PDB file of C-alpha atoms in Angstrom:
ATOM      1  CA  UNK A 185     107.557 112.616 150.306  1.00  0.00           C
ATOM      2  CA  UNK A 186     109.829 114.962 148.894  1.00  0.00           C
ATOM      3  CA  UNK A 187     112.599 112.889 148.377  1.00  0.00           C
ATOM      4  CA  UNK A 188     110.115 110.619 146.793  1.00  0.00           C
ATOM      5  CA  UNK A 189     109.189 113.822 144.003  1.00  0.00           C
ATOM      6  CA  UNK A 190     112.880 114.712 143.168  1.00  0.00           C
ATOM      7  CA  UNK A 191     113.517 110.802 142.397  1.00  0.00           C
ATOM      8  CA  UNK A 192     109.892 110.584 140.807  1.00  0.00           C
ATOM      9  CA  UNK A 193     110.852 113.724 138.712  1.00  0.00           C
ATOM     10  CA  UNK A 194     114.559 112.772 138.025  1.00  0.00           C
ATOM     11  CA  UNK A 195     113.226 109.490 136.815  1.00  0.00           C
ATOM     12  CA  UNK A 196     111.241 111.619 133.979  1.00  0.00           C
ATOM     13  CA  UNK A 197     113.783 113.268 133.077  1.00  0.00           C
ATOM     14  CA  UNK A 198     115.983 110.893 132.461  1.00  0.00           C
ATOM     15  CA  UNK A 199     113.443 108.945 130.514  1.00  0.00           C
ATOM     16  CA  UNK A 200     112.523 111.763 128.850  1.00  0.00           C
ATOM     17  CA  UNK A 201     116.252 112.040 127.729  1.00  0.00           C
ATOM     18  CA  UNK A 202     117.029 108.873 126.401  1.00  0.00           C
ATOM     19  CA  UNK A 203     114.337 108.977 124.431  1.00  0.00           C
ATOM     20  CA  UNK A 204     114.942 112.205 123.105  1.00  0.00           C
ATOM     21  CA  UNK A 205     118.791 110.834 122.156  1.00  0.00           C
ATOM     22  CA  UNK A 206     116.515 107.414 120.637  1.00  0.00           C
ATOM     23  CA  UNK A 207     114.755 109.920 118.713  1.00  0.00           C
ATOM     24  CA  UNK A 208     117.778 111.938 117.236  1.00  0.00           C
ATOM     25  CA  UNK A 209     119.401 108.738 116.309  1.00  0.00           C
ATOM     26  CA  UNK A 210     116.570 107.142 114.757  1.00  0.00           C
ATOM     27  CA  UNK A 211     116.588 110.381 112.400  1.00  0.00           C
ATOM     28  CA  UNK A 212     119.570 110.404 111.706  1.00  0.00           C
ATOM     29  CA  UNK A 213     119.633 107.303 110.489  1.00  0.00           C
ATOM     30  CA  UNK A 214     116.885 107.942 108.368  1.00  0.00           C
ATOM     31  CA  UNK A 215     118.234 111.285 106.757  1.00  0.00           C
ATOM     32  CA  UNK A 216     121.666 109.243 106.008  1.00  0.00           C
ATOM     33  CA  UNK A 217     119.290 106.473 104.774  1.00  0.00           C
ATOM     34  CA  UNK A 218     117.307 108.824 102.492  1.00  0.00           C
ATOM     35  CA  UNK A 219     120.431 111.008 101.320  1.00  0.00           C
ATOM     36  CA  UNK A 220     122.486 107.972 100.137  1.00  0.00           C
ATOM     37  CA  UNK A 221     119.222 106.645  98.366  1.00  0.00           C
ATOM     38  CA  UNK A 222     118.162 109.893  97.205  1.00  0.00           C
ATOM     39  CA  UNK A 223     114.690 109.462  98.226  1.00  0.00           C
ATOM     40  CA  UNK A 224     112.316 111.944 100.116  1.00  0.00           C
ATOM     41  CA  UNK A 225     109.642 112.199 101.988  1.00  0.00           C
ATOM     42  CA  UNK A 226     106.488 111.889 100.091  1.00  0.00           C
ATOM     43  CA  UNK A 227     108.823 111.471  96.705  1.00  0.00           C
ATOM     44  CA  UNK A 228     107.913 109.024  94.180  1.00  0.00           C
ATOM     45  CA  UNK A 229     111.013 106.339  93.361  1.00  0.00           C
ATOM     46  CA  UNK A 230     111.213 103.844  89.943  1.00  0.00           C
ATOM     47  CA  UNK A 231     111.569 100.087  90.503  1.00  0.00           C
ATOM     48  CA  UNK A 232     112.553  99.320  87.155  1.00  0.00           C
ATOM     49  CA  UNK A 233     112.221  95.011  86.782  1.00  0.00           C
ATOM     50  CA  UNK A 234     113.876  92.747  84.906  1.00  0.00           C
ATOM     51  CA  UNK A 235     111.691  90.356  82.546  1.00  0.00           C
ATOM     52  CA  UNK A 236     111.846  86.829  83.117  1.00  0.00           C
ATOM     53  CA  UNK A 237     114.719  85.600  80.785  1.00  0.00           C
ATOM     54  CA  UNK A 238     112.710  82.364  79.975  1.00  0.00           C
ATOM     55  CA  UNK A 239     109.248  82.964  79.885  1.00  0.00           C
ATOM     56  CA  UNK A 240     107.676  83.860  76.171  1.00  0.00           C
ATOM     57  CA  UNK A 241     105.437  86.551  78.140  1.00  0.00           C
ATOM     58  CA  UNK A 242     107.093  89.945  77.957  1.00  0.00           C
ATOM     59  CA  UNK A 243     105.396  90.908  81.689  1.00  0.00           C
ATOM     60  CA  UNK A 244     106.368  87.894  83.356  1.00  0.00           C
ATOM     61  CA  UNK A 245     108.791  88.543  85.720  1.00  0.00           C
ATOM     62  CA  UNK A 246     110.732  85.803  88.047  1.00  0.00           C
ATOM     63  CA  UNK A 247     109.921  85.083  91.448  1.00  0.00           C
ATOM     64  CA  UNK A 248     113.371  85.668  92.933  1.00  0.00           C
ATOM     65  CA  UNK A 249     113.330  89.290  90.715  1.00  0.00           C
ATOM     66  CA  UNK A 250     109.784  89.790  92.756  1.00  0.00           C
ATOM     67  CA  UNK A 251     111.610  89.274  95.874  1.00  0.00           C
ATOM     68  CA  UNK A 252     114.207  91.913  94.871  1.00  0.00           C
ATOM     69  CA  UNK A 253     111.510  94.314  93.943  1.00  0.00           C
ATOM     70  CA  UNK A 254     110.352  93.770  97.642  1.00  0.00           C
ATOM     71  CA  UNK A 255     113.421  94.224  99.759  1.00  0.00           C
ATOM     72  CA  UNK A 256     113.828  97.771  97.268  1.00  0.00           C
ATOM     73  CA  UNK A 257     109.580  98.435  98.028  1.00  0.00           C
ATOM     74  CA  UNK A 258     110.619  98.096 101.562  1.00  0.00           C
ATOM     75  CA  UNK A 259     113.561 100.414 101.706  1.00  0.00           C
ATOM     76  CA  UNK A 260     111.356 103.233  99.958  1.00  0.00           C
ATOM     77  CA  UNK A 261     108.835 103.022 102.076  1.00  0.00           C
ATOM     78  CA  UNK A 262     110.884 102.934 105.104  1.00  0.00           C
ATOM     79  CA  UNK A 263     112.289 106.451 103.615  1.00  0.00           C
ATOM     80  CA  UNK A 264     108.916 107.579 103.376  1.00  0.00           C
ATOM     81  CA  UNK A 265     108.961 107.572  99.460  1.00  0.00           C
ATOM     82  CA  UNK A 266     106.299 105.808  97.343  1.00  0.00           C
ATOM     83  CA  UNK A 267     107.507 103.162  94.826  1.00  0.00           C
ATOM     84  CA  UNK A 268     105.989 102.650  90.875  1.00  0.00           C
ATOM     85  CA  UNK A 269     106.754  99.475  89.164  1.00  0.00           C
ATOM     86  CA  UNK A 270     107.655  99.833  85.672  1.00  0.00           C
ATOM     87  CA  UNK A 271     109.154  97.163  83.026  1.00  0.00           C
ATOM     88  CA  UNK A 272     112.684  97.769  81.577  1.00  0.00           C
ATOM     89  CA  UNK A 273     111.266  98.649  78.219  1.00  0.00           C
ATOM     90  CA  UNK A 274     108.821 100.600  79.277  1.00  0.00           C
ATOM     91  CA  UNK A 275     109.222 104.435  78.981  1.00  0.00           C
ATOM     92  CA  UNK A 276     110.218 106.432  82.381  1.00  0.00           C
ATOM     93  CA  UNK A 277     111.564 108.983  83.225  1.00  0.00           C
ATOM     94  CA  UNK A 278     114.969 110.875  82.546  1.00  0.00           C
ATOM     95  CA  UNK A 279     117.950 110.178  84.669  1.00  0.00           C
ATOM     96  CA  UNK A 280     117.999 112.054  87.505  1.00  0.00           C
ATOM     97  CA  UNK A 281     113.894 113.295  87.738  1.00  0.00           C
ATOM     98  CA  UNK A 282     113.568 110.559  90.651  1.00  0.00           C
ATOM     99  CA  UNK A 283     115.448 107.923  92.112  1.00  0.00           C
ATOM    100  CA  UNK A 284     115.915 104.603  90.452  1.00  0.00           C
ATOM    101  CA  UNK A 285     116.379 101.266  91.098  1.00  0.00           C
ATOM    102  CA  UNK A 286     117.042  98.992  88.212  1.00  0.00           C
ATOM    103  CA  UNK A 287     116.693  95.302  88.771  1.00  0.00           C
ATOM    104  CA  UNK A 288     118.940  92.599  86.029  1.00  0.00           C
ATOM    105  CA  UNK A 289     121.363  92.989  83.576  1.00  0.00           C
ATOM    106  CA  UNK A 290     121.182  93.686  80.150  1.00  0.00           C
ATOM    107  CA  UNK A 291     119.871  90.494  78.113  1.00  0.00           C
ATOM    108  CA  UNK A 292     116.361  90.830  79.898  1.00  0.00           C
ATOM    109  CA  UNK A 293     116.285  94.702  81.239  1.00  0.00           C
ATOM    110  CA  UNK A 294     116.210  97.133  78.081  1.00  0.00           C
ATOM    111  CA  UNK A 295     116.846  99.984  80.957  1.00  0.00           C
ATOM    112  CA  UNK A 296     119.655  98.207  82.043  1.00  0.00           C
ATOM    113  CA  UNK A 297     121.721  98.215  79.098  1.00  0.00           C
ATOM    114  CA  UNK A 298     120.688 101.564  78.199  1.00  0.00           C
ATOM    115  CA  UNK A 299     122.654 102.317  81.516  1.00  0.00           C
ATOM    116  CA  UNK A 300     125.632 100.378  80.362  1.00  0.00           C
ATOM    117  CA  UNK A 301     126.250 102.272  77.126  1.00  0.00           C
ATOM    118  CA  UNK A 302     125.531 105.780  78.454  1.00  0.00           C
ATOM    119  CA  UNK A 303     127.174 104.872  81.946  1.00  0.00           C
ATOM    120  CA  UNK A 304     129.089 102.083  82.768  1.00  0.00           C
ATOM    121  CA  UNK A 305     130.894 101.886  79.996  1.00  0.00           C
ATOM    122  CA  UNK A 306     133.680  99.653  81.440  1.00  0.00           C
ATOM    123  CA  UNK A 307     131.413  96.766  82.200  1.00  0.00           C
ATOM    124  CA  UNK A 308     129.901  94.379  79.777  1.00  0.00           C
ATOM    125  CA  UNK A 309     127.574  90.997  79.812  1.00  0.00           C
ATOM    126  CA  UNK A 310     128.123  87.936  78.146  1.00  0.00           C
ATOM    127  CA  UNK A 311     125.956  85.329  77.917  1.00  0.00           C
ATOM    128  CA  UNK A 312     127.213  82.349  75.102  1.00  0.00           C
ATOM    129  CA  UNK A 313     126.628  78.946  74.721  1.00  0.00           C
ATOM    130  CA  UNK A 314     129.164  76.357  76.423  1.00  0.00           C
ATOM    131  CA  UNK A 315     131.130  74.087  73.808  1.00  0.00           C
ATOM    132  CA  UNK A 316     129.139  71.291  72.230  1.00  0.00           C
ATOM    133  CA  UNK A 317     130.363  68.751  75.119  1.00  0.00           C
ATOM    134  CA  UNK A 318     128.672  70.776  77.511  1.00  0.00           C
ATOM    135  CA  UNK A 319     125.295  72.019  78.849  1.00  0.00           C
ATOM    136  CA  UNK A 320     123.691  75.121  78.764  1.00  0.00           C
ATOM    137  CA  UNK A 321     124.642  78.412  78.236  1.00  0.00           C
ATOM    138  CA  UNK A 322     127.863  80.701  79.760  1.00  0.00           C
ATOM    139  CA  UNK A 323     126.902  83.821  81.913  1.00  0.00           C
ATOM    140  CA  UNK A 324     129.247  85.758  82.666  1.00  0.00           C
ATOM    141  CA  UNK A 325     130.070  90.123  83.234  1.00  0.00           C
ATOM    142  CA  UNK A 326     133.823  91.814  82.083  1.00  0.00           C
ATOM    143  CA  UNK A 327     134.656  94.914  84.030  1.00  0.00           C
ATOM    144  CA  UNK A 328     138.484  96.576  84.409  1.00  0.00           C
ATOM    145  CA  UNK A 329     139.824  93.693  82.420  1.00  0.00           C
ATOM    146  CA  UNK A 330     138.316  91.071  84.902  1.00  0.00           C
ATOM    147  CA  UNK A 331     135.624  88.311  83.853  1.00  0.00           C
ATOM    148  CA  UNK A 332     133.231  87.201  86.132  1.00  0.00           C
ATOM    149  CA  UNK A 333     131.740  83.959  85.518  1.00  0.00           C
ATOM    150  CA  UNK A 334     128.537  81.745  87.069  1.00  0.00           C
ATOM    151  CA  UNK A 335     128.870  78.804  88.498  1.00  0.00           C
ATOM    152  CA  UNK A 336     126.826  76.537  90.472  1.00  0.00           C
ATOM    153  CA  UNK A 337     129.259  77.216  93.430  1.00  0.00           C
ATOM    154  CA  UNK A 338     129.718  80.730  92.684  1.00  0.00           C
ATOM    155  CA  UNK A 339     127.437  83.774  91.323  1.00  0.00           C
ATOM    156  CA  UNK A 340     128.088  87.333  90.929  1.00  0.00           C
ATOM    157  CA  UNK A 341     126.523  90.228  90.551  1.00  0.00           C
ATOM    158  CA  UNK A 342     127.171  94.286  89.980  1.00  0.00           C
ATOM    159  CA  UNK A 343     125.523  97.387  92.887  1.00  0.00           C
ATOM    160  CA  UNK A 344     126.448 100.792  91.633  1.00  0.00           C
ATOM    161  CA  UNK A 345     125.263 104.172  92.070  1.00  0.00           C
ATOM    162  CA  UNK A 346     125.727 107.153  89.648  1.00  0.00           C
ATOM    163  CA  UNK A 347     124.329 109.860  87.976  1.00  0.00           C
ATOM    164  CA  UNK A 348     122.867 111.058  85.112  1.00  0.00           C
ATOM    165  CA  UNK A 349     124.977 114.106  83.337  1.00  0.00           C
ATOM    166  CA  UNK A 350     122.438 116.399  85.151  1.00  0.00           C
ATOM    167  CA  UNK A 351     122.818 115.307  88.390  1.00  0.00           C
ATOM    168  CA  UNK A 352     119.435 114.942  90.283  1.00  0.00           C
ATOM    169  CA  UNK A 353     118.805 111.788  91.916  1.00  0.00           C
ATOM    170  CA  UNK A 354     120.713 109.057  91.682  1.00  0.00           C
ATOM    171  CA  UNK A 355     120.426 105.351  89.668  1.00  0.00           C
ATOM    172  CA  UNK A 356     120.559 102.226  91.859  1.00  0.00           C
ATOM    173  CA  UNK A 357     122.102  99.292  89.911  1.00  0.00           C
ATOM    174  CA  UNK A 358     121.499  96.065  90.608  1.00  0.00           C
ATOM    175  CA  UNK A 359     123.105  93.659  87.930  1.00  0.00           C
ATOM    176  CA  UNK A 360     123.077  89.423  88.876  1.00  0.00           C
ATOM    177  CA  UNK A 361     124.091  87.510  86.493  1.00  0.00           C
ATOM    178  CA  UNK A 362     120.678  85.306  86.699  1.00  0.00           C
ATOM    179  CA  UNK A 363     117.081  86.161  88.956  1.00  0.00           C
ATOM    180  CA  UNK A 364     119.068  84.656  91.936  1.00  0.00           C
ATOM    181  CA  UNK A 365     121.811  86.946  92.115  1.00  0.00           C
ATOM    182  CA  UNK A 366     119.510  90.209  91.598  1.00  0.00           C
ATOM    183  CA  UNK A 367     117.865  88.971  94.954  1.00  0.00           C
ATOM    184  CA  UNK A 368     121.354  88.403  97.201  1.00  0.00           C
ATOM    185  CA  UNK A 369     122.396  92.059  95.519  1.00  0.00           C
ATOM    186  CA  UNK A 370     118.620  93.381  97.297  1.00  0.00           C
ATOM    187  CA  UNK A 371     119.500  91.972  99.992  1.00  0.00           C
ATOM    188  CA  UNK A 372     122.820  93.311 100.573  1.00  0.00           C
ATOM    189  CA  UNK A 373     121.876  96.448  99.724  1.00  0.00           C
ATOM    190  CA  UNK A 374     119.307  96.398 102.363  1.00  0.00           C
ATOM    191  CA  UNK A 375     121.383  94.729 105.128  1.00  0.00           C
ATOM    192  CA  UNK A 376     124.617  97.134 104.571  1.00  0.00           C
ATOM    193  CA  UNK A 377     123.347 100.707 103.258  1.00  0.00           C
ATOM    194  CA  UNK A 378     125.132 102.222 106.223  1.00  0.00           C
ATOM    195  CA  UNK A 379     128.286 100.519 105.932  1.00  0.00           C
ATOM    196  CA  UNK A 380     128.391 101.895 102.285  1.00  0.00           C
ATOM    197  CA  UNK A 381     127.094 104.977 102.816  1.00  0.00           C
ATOM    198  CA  UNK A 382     129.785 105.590 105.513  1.00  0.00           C
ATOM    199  CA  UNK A 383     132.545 104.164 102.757  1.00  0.00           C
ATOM    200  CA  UNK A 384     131.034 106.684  99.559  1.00  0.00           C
ATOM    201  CA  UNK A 385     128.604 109.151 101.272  1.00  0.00           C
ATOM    202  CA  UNK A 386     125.594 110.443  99.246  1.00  0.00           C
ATOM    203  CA  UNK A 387     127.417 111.974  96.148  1.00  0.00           C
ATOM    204  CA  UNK A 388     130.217 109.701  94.716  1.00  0.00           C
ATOM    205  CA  UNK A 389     129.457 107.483  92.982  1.00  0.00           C
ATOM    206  CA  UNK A 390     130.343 103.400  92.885  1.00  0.00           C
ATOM    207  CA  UNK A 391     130.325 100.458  91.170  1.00  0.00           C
ATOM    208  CA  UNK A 392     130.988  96.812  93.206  1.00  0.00           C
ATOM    209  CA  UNK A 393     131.380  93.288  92.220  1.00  0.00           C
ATOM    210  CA  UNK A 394     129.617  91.050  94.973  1.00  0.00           C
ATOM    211  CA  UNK A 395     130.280  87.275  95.132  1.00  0.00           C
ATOM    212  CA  UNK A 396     127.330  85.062  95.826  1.00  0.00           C
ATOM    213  CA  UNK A 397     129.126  81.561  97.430  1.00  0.00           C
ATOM    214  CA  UNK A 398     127.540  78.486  97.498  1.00  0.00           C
ATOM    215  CA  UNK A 399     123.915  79.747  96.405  1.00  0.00           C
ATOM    216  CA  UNK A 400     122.204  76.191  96.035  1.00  0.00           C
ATOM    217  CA  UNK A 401     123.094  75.683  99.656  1.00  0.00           C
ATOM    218  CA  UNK A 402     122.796  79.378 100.911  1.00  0.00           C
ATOM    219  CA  UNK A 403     120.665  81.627  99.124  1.00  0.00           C
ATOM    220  CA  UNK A 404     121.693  84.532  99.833  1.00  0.00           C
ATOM    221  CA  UNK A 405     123.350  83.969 103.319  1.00  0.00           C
ATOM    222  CA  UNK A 406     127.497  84.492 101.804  1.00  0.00           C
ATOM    223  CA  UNK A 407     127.199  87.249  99.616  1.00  0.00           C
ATOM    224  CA  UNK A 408     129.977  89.650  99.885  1.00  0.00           C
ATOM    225  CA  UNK A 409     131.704  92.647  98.202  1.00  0.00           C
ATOM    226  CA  UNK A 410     134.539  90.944  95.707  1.00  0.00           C
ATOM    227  CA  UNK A 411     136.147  94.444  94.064  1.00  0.00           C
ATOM    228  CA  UNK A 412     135.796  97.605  93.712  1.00  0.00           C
ATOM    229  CA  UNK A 413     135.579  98.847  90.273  1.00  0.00           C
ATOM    230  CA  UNK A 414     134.624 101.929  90.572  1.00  0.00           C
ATOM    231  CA  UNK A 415     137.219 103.304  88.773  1.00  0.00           C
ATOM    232  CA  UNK A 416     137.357 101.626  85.612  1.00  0.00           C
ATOM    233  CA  UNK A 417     133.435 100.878  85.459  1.00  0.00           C
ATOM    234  CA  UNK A 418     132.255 104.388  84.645  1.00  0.00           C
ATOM    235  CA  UNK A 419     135.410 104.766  81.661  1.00  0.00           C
ATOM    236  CA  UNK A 420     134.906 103.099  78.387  1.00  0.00           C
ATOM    237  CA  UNK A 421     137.996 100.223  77.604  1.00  0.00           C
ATOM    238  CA  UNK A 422     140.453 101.359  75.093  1.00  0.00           C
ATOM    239  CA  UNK A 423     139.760 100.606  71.610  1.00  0.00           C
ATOM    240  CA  UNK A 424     141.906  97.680  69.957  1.00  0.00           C
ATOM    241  CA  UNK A 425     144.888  99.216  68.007  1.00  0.00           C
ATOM    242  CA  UNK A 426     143.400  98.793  65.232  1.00  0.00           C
ATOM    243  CA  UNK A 427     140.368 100.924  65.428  1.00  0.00           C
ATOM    244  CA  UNK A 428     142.479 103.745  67.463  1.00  0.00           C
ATOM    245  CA  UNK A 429     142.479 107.146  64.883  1.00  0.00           C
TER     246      UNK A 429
END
């Protein structure tokens, strides 16, 4: 009988132990999860969405974007932060009063390019009709010199992080070049937080081009990180010679 106690007891406590080391794990994960979001417990976060870039209804926003919003919902709440939806031309906050997370570029998120011109300087979106022999209309992002261009084999997209000039909590950037690329960027985002955070921490900040392969085929499946431009994103290009005082 006694033998039967000890290994009864030691059975406890070693139960009790990994679950204790479960425990400490699972919080740590979450503190490294909040601190490179910048969310808190009980906080409120922005989901700022893009509009839909065809539809003549200035709430409309694309399905794909409404995925994106989703994956971002999900993150909050899974930091224990509560999420408001907002439109990019709709008034929010300051930078920095609560974390953000703006979905699309430029041409159909006000907030976005806001962000660009106070911010990223060093990137820019184009979007420009194709030659009269061909169809539709060029989309395409310049950052550090580089042009990024859709394709139907090949999308890209921009995830940064930064900062307002009074610190506070930080802007999540989430630039496709169309609704489809916003959603692979989510996604990424919410499959490899942890390898990033372990790559730039929770106070510098980043800017990445991701590469979206084969998305008719793929979705989302082969989206990867491209370059880092993280150092000529956040400076403003020199001006032609011309212009130069």
């Amino acid at each position: 009988m006694g033998d039967l106690l000890i290994n009864l007891l030691a059975s406890v406590i070693a139960g009790a132990a990994v679950w204790l080391a479960q425990f400490a794990i699972r919080r740590r994960r979450l503190e490294r999860e909040r601190a490179f979001f910048g969310l808190t417990a009980g906080a409120t976060s922005l989901l700022v969405a893009s509009r839909h870039a065809s539809s003549p209804r200035e709430e409309s926003i694309h399905r794909r974007d409404v995925a994106a919003l989703v994956e971002l919902a999900t993150i909050v709440r899974e930091c224990g932060a509560r999420a408001d939806l907002v439109g990019g031309g709709q008034p929010v906050h300051e930078l920095g009063r609560v974390a953000e997370f703006c979905v699309g570029g430029p041409g159909a998120n006000p907030r976005a390019g806001t962000h660009l011109r106070a911010v990223l300087h060093g990137l820019s979106y184009t979007v420009y009709e194709w030659p009269a022999h061909g169809d539709g209309a060029k989309l395409a992002f310049s950052v550090g010199g580089q042009e990024y261009v859709h394709t139907p084999e090949t999308g890209y997209a921009v995830l940064a992080r930064f900062w307002g000039p009074a610190d506070g909590r930080p802007v999540l950037y989430l630039g496709g070049l169309t609704a489809g690329g916003n959603l692979a960027t989510a996604r990424y985002l919410a499959n490899h937080h942890r390898e990033l955070f372990r790559r730039f921490g929770a106070d510098r900040p980043f800017c990445l081009v991701l590469r979206i392969r084969e998305p008719a085929a793929y979705g989302t499946d082969l989206t990867e990180i491209v370059a880092d431009v993280s150092d000529v994103a956040f400076t403003a290009p020199p001006a032609p010679e011309g212009l130069q005082e």
